Coordinates of C-alpha atoms in Angstrom, one line a residue:
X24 CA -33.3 35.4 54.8
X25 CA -34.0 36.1 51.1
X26 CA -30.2 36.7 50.0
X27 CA -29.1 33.9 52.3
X28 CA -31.7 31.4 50.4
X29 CA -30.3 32.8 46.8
X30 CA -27.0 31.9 48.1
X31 CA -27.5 28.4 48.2
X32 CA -29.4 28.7 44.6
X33 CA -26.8 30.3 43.6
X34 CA -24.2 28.0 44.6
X35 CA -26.0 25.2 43.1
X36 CA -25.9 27.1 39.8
X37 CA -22.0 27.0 40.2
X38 CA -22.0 23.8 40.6
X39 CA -23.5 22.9 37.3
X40 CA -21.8 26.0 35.4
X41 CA -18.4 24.1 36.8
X42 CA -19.2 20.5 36.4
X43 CA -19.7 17.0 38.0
X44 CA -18.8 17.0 41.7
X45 CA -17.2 19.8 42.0
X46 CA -18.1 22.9 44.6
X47 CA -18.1 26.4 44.3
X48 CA -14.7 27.4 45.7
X49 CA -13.3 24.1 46.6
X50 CA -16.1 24.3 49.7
X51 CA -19.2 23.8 50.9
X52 CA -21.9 27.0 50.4
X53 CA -21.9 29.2 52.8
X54 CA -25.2 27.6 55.0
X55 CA -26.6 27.6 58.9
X56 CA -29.6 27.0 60.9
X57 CA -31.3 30.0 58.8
X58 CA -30.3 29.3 55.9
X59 CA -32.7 26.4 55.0
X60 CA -35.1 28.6 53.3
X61 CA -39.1 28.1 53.6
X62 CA -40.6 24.7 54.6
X63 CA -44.0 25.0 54.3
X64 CA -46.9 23.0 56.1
X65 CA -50.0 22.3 54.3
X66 CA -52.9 20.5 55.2
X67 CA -54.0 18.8 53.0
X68 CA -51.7 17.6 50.5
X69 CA -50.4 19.2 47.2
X70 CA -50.1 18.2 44.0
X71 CA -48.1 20.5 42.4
X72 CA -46.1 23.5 42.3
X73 CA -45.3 26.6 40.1
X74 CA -43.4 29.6 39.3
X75 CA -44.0 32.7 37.7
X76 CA -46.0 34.9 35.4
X77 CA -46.0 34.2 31.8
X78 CA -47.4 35.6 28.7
X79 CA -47.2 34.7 25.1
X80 CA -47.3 31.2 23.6
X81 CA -44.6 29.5 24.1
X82 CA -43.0 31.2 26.7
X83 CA -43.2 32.7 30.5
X84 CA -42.7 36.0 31.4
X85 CA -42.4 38.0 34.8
X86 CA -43.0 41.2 35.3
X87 CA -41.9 44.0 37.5
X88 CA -43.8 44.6 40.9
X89 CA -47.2 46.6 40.0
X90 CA -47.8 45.5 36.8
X91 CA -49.4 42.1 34.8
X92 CA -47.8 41.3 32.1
X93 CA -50.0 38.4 30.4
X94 CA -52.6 37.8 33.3
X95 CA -53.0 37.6 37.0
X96 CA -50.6 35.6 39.4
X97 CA -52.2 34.0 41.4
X98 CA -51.3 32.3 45.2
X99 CA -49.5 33.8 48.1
X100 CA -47.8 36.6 47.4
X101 CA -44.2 37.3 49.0
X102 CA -43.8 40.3 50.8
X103 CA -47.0 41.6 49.5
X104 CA -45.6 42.7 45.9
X105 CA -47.1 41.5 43.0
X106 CA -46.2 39.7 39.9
X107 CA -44.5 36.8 42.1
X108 CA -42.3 34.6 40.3
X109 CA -42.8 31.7 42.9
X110 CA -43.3 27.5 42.6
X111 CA -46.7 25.8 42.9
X112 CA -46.2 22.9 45.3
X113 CA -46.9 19.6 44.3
X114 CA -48.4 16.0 45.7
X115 CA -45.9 16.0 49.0
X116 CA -47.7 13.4 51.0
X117 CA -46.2 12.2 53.1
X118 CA -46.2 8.5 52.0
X119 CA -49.6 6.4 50.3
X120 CA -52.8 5.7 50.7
X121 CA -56.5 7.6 50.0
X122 CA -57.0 11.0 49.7
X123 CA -56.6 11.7 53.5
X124 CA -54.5 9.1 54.3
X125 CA -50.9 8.5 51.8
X126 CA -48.1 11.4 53.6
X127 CA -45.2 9.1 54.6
X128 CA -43.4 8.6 51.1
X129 CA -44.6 8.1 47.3
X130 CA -48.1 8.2 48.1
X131 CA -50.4 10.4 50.6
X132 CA -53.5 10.7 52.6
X133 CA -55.2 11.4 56.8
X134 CA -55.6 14.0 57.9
X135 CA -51.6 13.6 58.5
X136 CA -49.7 16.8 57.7
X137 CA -47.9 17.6 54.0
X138 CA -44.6 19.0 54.6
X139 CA -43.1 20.8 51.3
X140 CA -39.8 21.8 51.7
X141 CA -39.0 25.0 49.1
X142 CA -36.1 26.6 48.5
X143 CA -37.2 30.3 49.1
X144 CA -39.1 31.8 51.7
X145 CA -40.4 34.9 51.1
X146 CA -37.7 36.0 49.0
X147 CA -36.8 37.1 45.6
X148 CA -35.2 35.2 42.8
X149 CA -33.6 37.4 39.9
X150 CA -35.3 40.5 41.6
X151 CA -38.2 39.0 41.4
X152 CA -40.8 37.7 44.8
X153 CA -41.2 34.1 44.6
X154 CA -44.8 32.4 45.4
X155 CA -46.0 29.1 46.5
X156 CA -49.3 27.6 44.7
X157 CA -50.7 24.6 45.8
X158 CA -52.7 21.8 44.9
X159 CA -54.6 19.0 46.1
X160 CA -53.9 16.0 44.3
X161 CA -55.5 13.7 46.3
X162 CA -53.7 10.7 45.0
X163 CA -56.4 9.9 42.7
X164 CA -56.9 10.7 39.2
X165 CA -60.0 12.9 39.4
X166 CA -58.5 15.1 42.1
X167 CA -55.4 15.1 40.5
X168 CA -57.1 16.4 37.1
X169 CA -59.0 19.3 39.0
X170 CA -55.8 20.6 40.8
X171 CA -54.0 20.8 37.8
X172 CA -56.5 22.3 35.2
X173 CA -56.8 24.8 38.2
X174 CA -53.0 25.2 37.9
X175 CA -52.9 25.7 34.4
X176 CA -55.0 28.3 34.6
X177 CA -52.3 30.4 36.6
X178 CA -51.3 33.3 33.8
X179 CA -47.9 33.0 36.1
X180 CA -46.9 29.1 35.9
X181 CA -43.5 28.4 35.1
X182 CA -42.8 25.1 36.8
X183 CA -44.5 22.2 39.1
X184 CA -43.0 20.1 41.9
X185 CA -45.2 16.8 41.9
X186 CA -47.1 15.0 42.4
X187 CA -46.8 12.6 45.2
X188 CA -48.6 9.5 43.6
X189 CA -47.5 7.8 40.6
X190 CA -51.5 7.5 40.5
X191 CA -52.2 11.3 39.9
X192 CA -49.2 11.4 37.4
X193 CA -48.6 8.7 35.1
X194 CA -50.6 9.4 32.1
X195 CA -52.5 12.3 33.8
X196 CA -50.2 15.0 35.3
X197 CA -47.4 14.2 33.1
X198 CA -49.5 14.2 30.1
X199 CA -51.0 17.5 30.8
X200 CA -47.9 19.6 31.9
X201 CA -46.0 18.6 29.2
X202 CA -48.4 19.0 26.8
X203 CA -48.5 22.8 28.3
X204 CA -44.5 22.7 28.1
X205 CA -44.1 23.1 31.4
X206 CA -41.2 21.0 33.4
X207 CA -43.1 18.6 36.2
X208 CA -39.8 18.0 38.6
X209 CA -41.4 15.3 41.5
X210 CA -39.8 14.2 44.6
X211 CA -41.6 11.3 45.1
X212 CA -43.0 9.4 42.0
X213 CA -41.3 6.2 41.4
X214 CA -43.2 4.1 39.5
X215 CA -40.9 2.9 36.3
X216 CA -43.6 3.4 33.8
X217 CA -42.8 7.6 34.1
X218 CA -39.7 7.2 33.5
X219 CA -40.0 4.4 30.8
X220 CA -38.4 5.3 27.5
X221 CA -42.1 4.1 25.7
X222 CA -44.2 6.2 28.4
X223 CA -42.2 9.0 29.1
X224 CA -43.6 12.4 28.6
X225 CA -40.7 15.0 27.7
X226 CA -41.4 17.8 30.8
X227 CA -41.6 15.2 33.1
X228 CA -38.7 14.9 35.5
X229 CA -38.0 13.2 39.2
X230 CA -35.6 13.0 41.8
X231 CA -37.0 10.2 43.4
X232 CA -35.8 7.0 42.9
X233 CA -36.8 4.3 39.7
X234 CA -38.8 1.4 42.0
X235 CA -36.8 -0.5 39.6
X236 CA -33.9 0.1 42.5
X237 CA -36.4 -0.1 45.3
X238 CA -38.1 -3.7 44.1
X239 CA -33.9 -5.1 43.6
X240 CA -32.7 -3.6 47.0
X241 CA -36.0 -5.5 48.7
X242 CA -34.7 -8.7 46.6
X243 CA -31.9 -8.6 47.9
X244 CA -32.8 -8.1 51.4
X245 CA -34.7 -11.4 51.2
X246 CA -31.9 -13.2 49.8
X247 CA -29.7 -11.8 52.5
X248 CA -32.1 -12.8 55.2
X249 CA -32.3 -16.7 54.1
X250 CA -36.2 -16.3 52.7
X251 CA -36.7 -19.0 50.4
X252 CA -39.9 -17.1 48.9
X253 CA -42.0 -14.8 49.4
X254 CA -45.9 -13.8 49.0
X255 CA -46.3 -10.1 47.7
X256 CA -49.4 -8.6 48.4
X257 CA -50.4 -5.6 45.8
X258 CA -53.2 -3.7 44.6
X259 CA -53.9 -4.2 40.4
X260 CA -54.9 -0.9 39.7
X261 CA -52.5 1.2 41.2
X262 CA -49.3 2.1 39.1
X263 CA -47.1 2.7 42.3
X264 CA -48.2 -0.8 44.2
X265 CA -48.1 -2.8 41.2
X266 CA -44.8 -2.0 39.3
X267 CA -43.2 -2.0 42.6
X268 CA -44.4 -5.7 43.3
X269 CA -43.4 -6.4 39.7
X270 CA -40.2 -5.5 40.4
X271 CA -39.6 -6.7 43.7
X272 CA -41.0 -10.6 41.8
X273 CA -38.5 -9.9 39.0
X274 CA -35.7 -8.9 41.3
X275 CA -36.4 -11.8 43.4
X276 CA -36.6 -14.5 40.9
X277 CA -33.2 -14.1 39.7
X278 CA -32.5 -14.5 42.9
X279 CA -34.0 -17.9 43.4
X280 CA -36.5 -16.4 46.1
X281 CA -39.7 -17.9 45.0
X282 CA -42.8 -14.9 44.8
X283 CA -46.2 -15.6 45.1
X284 CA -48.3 -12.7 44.0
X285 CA -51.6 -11.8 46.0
X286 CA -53.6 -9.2 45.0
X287 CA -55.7 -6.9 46.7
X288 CA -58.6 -5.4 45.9
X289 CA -61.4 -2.7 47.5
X290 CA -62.6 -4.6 50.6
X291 CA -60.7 -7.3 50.5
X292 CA -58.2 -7.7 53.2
X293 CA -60.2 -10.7 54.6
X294 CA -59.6 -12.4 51.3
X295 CA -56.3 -11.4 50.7
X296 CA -54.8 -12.5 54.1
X297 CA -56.8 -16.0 53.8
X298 CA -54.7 -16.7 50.6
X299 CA -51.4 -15.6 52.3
X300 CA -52.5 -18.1 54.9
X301 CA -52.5 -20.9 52.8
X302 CA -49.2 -20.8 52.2
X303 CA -47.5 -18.7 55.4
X304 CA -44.4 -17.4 54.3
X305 CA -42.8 -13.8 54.6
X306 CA -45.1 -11.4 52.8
X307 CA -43.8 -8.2 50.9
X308 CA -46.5 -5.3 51.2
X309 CA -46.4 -2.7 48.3
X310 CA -49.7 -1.3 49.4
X311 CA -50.4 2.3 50.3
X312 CA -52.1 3.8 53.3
X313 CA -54.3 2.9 55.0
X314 CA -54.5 -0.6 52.7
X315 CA -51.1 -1.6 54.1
X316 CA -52.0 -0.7 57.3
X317 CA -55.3 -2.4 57.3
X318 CA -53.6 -5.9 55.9
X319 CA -50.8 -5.7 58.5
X320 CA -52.9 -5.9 61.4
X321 CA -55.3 -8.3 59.9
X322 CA -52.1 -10.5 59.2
X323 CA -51.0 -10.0 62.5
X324 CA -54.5 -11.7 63.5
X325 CA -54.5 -14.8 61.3
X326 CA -53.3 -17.3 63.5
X327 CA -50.9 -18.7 60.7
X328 CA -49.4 -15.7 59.7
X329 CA -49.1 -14.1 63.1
X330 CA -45.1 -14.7 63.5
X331 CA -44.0 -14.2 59.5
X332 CA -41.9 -11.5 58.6
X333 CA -43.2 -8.4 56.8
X334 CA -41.4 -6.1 54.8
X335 CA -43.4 -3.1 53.6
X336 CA -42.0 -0.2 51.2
X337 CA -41.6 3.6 51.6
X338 CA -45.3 4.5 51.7
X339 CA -45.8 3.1 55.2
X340 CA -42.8 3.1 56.9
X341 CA -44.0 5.7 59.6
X342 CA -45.5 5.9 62.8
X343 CA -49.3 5.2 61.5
X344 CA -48.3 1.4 60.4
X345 CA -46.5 0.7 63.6
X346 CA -49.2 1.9 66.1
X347 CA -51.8 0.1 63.9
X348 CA -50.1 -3.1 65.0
X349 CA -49.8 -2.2 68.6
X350 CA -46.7 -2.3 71.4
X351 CA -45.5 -5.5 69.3
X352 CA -45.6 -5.5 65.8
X353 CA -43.1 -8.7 65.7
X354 CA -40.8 -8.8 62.5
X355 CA -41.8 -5.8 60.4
X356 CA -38.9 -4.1 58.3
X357 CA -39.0 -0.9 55.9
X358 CA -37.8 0.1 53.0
X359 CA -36.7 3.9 53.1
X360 CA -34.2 6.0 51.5
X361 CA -30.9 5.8 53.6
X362 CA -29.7 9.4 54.4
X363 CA -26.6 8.7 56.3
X364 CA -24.5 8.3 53.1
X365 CA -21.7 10.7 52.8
X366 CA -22.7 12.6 49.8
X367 CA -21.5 16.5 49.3
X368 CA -24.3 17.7 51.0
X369 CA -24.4 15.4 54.1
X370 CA -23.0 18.4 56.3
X371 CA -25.6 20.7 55.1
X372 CA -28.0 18.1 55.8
X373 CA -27.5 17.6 59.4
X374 CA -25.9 20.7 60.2
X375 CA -28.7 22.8 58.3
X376 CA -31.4 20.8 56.8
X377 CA -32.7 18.9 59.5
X378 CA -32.2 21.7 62.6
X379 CA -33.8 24.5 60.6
X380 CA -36.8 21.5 59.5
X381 CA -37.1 20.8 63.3
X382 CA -37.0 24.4 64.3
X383 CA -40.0 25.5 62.2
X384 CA -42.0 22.6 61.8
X385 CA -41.7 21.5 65.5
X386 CA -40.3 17.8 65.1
X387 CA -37.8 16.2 62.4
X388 CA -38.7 15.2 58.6
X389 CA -41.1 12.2 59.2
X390 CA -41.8 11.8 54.7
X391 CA -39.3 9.9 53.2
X392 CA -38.6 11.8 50.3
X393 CA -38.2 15.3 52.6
X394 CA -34.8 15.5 50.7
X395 CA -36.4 14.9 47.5
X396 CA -38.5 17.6 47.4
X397 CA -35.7 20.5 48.8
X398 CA -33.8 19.8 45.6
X399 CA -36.9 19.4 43.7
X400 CA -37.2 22.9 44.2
X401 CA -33.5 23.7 44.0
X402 CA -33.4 22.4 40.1
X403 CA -36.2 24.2 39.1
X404 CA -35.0 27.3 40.8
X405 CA -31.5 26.7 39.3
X406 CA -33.0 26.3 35.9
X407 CA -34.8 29.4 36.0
X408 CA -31.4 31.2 36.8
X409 CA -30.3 29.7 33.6
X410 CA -33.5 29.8 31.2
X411 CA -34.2 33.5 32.5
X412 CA -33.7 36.3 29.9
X413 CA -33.6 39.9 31.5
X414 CA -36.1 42.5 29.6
X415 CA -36.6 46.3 29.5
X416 CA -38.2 47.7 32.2
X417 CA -37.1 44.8 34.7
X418 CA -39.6 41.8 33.2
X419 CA -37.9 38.0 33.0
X420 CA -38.6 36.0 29.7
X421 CA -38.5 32.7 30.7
X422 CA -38.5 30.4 27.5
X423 CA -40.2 26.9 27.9
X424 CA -37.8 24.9 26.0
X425 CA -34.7 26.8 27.4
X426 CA -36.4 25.7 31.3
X427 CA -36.3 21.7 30.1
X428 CA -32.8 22.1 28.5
X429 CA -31.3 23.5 31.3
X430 CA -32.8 20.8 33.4
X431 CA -31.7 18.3 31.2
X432 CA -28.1 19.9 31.9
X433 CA -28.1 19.0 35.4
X434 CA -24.8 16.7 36.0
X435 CA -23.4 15.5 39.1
X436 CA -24.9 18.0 41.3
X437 CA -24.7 17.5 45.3
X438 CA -28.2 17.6 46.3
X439 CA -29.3 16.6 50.0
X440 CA -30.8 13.5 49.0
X441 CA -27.6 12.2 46.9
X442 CA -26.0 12.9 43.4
X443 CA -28.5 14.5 40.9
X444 CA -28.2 14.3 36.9
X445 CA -30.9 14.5 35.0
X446 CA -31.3 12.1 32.0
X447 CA -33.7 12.4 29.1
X448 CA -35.8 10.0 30.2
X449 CA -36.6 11.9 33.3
X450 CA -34.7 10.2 36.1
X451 CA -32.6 12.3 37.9
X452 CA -31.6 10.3 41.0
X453 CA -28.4 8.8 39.7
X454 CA -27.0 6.8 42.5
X455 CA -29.9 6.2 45.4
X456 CA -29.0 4.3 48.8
X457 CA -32.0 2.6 50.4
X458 CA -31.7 0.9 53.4
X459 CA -33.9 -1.8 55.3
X460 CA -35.3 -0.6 58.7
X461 CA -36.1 -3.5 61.6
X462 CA -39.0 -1.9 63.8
X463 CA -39.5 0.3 66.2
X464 CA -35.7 1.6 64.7
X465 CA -37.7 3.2 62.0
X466 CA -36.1 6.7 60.7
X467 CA -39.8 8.0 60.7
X468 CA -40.1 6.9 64.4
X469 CA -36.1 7.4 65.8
X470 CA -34.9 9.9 63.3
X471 CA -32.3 10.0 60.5
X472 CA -29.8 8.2 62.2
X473 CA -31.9 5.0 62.8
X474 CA -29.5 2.2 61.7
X475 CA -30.5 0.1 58.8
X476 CA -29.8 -3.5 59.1
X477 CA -29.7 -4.0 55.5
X478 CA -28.3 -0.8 52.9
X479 CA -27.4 -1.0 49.2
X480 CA -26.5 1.7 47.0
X481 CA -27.5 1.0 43.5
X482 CA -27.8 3.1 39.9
X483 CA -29.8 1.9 37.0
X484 CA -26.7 1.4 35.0
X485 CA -25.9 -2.0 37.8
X486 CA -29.4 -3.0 37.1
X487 CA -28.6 -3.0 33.8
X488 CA -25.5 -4.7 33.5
X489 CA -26.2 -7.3 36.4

């Protein structure tokens, strides 16, 4: 299992060494049901992930089995050995919402299950055991700042995959990471502020898409559908529910969709609903769980908004939304990544991916960025094949800058959710398809295949130029 796993590291590692969209031997990596490596189920969420032992300023550094080389490594170890070189896990919830209750897509919170999809289970990687840390983030600052400090402290942190929330990372997790030089890869922040040449902290990278892309896509979807304008309902405070709404009110104004903002705060869905009344029209939720939830069913009660359409984003397009509204939730439609494109990895996806998911977690990715966070993992692994420096007596150097550089070399690489290159700012989804989902034909509820009735695939670079 742990040579299979390496395969498919390795392989990505060709893939870079040999350039944009090309694959190691003209085809696919070798792959099957067993060789999706670990996915891991945690309860509660994470926030984020590491790898390795390190000692000396500066710089990381594994040792060999049986001995410490600059401190203790802390976490699970793999096949009992010590001095793992292993990722801590970060903020996979599985969508938005509180503490306990955001685990469908950026955000998280519950109790529903965290699902964190590494790329090695139990295994080794450059003879050394790999170990999964986690921590809980709990989409809030606070918790966020105790699960990382707590991180920081491991003598053996190389890299994190997180967080989930924007929230936990945008001047918080991204701050203190890179401050520490350690490379932050998350599958599932996309507020644009991370990312934003003016806030961007240099260790911080994503593979989840820029809402920039969401906010146009749900435009456009508008525009498509005949909506003349639209009421937005988002929460001030939060930096994933109010750039999205921003961007979705840009998007749509050029657009000639006319957007009326409502904003939520603590307590009040009463008041927010009565001002959406006022002027019924479809409303755009870029709340997180259980808020979006909460404000559904309450506008599904308000006699004047009981038949408008609502569109809600990636952090409640599960199950939990739809059963809060009951057997008939009327017009509701989500915006989720679209996995059916035909990208490189699309076999490996539904040939591999999703039947080894299914077969150890017991039902099929429900979190929308699933695929996010497998190649989350596959980059920093890959960038540790290329950072790592071979000493005497079997120890790895692993130097901080040489980890960023080598992520920052990532160019065209097939990843299951889509095409992955890295740019200095931090984005590394280059091209991301999102598709809008009518319910019950949710790919939460129905599976990957659910047909969208709306799909664009976008880069920044259109945004840009449009």
């Amino acid at each position: 299992m742990a040579e299979r796993a390496l395969d498919r590291v390795r392989a990505g590692d060709e893939l870079l060494e040999r350039g944009p969209g090309r694959r190691l031997g003209g085809r696919d990596p070798p792959v099957g049901r067993d060789h999706l490596p670990v996915v891991e189920e945690h309860h509660p969420q994470v926030d984020a992930g590491g790898v390795g032992c390190h000692g000396g300023r500066g710089r990381r550094r594994a040792g060999r089995a049986g001995r410490r080389p600059g401190g203790r490594c802390a976490g699970r170890r793999s096949g009992g050995r010590p001095d793992p070189v292993g990722p801590a896990a970060g903020g996979e919830d599985e969508g938005g919402g509180d503490q306990h209750d955001r685990a469908r897509g950026e955000q998280g919170g519950g109790p529903t299950r965290t699902v964190h999809a590494s790329s090695i289970a139990d295994g080794t990687l450059l003879g050394h055991p790999v170990v999964l840390i986690t921590g809980n983030e709990g989409c809030d600052r606070n918790v966020s700042r105790l699960a990382q400090e707590e991180l920081l402290s491991e003598a053996g942190l190389v890299a994190v995959v997180g967080t989930t929330c924007s929230s936990a990372a945008l001047g918080q997790a991204d701050v203190a990471f890179s401050a520490a030089r350690i490379p932050i890869v998350s599958p599932s922040n996309t507020a644009p502020a991370l990312t934003d040449p003016e806030t961007h902290e240099r260790y911080y990278f994503r593979v989840a898409w820029n809402d920039k892309l969401q906010g146009a896509v749900m435009a456009n979807f508008a525009a498509f559908r005949g909506w003349r304008g639209v009421t937005v309902i988002a929460q001030p405070d939060d930096p994933y529910s109010d750039q999205l709404a921003d961007a979705v009110a840009s998007q749509a104004r050029r657009r000639q969709v006319g957007v009326r903002t409502v904003l939520w705060t603590t307590g009040g869905t009463a008041a927010a609903v009565a001002a959406a009344a006022t002027d019924p029209r479809p409303v755009v939720l870029t709340l997180l769980p259980p808020q979006c939830r909460n404000v559904a069913a309450a506008i599904r009660q308000e006699p004047a908004l009981a038949g408008v359409p609502i569109l809600v984003s990636e952090a409640c397009g599960d199950a939990d939304f739809l059963r809060a509204l009951g057997p008939d939730p009327g017009d509701v439609y989500a915006s989720v990544p679209d996995t059916r494109g035909a990208n490189e990895s699309r076999a490996f996806y539904t040939e591999s991916f999703v039947p080894a998911f299914t077969n150890r977690v017991g039902t099929g990715p429900t979190v929308a960025f699933h695929a996010q966070a497998f190649d989350a993992a596959q980059l920093i692994f890959s960038a540790i094949r290329r950072a790592a420096v071979g000493q005497p007596g079997g120890e790895l150097l692993i130097e901080r800058k040489r980890m960023r550089d080598a992520l920052l070399r990532i160019a065209g690489y097939p990843g299951v959710s889509g095409v992955v290159t890295c740019s200095p700012s931090g984005d590394c989804a280059d091209q991301v398809a999102i598709g809008i989902y009518r319910a019950p034909a949710w790919p939460a509820v129905v599976g990957p295949s659910a047909p969208p009735v709306f799909s664009q695939s976008l880069t920044l670079g259109d945004l840009e130029s449009s």
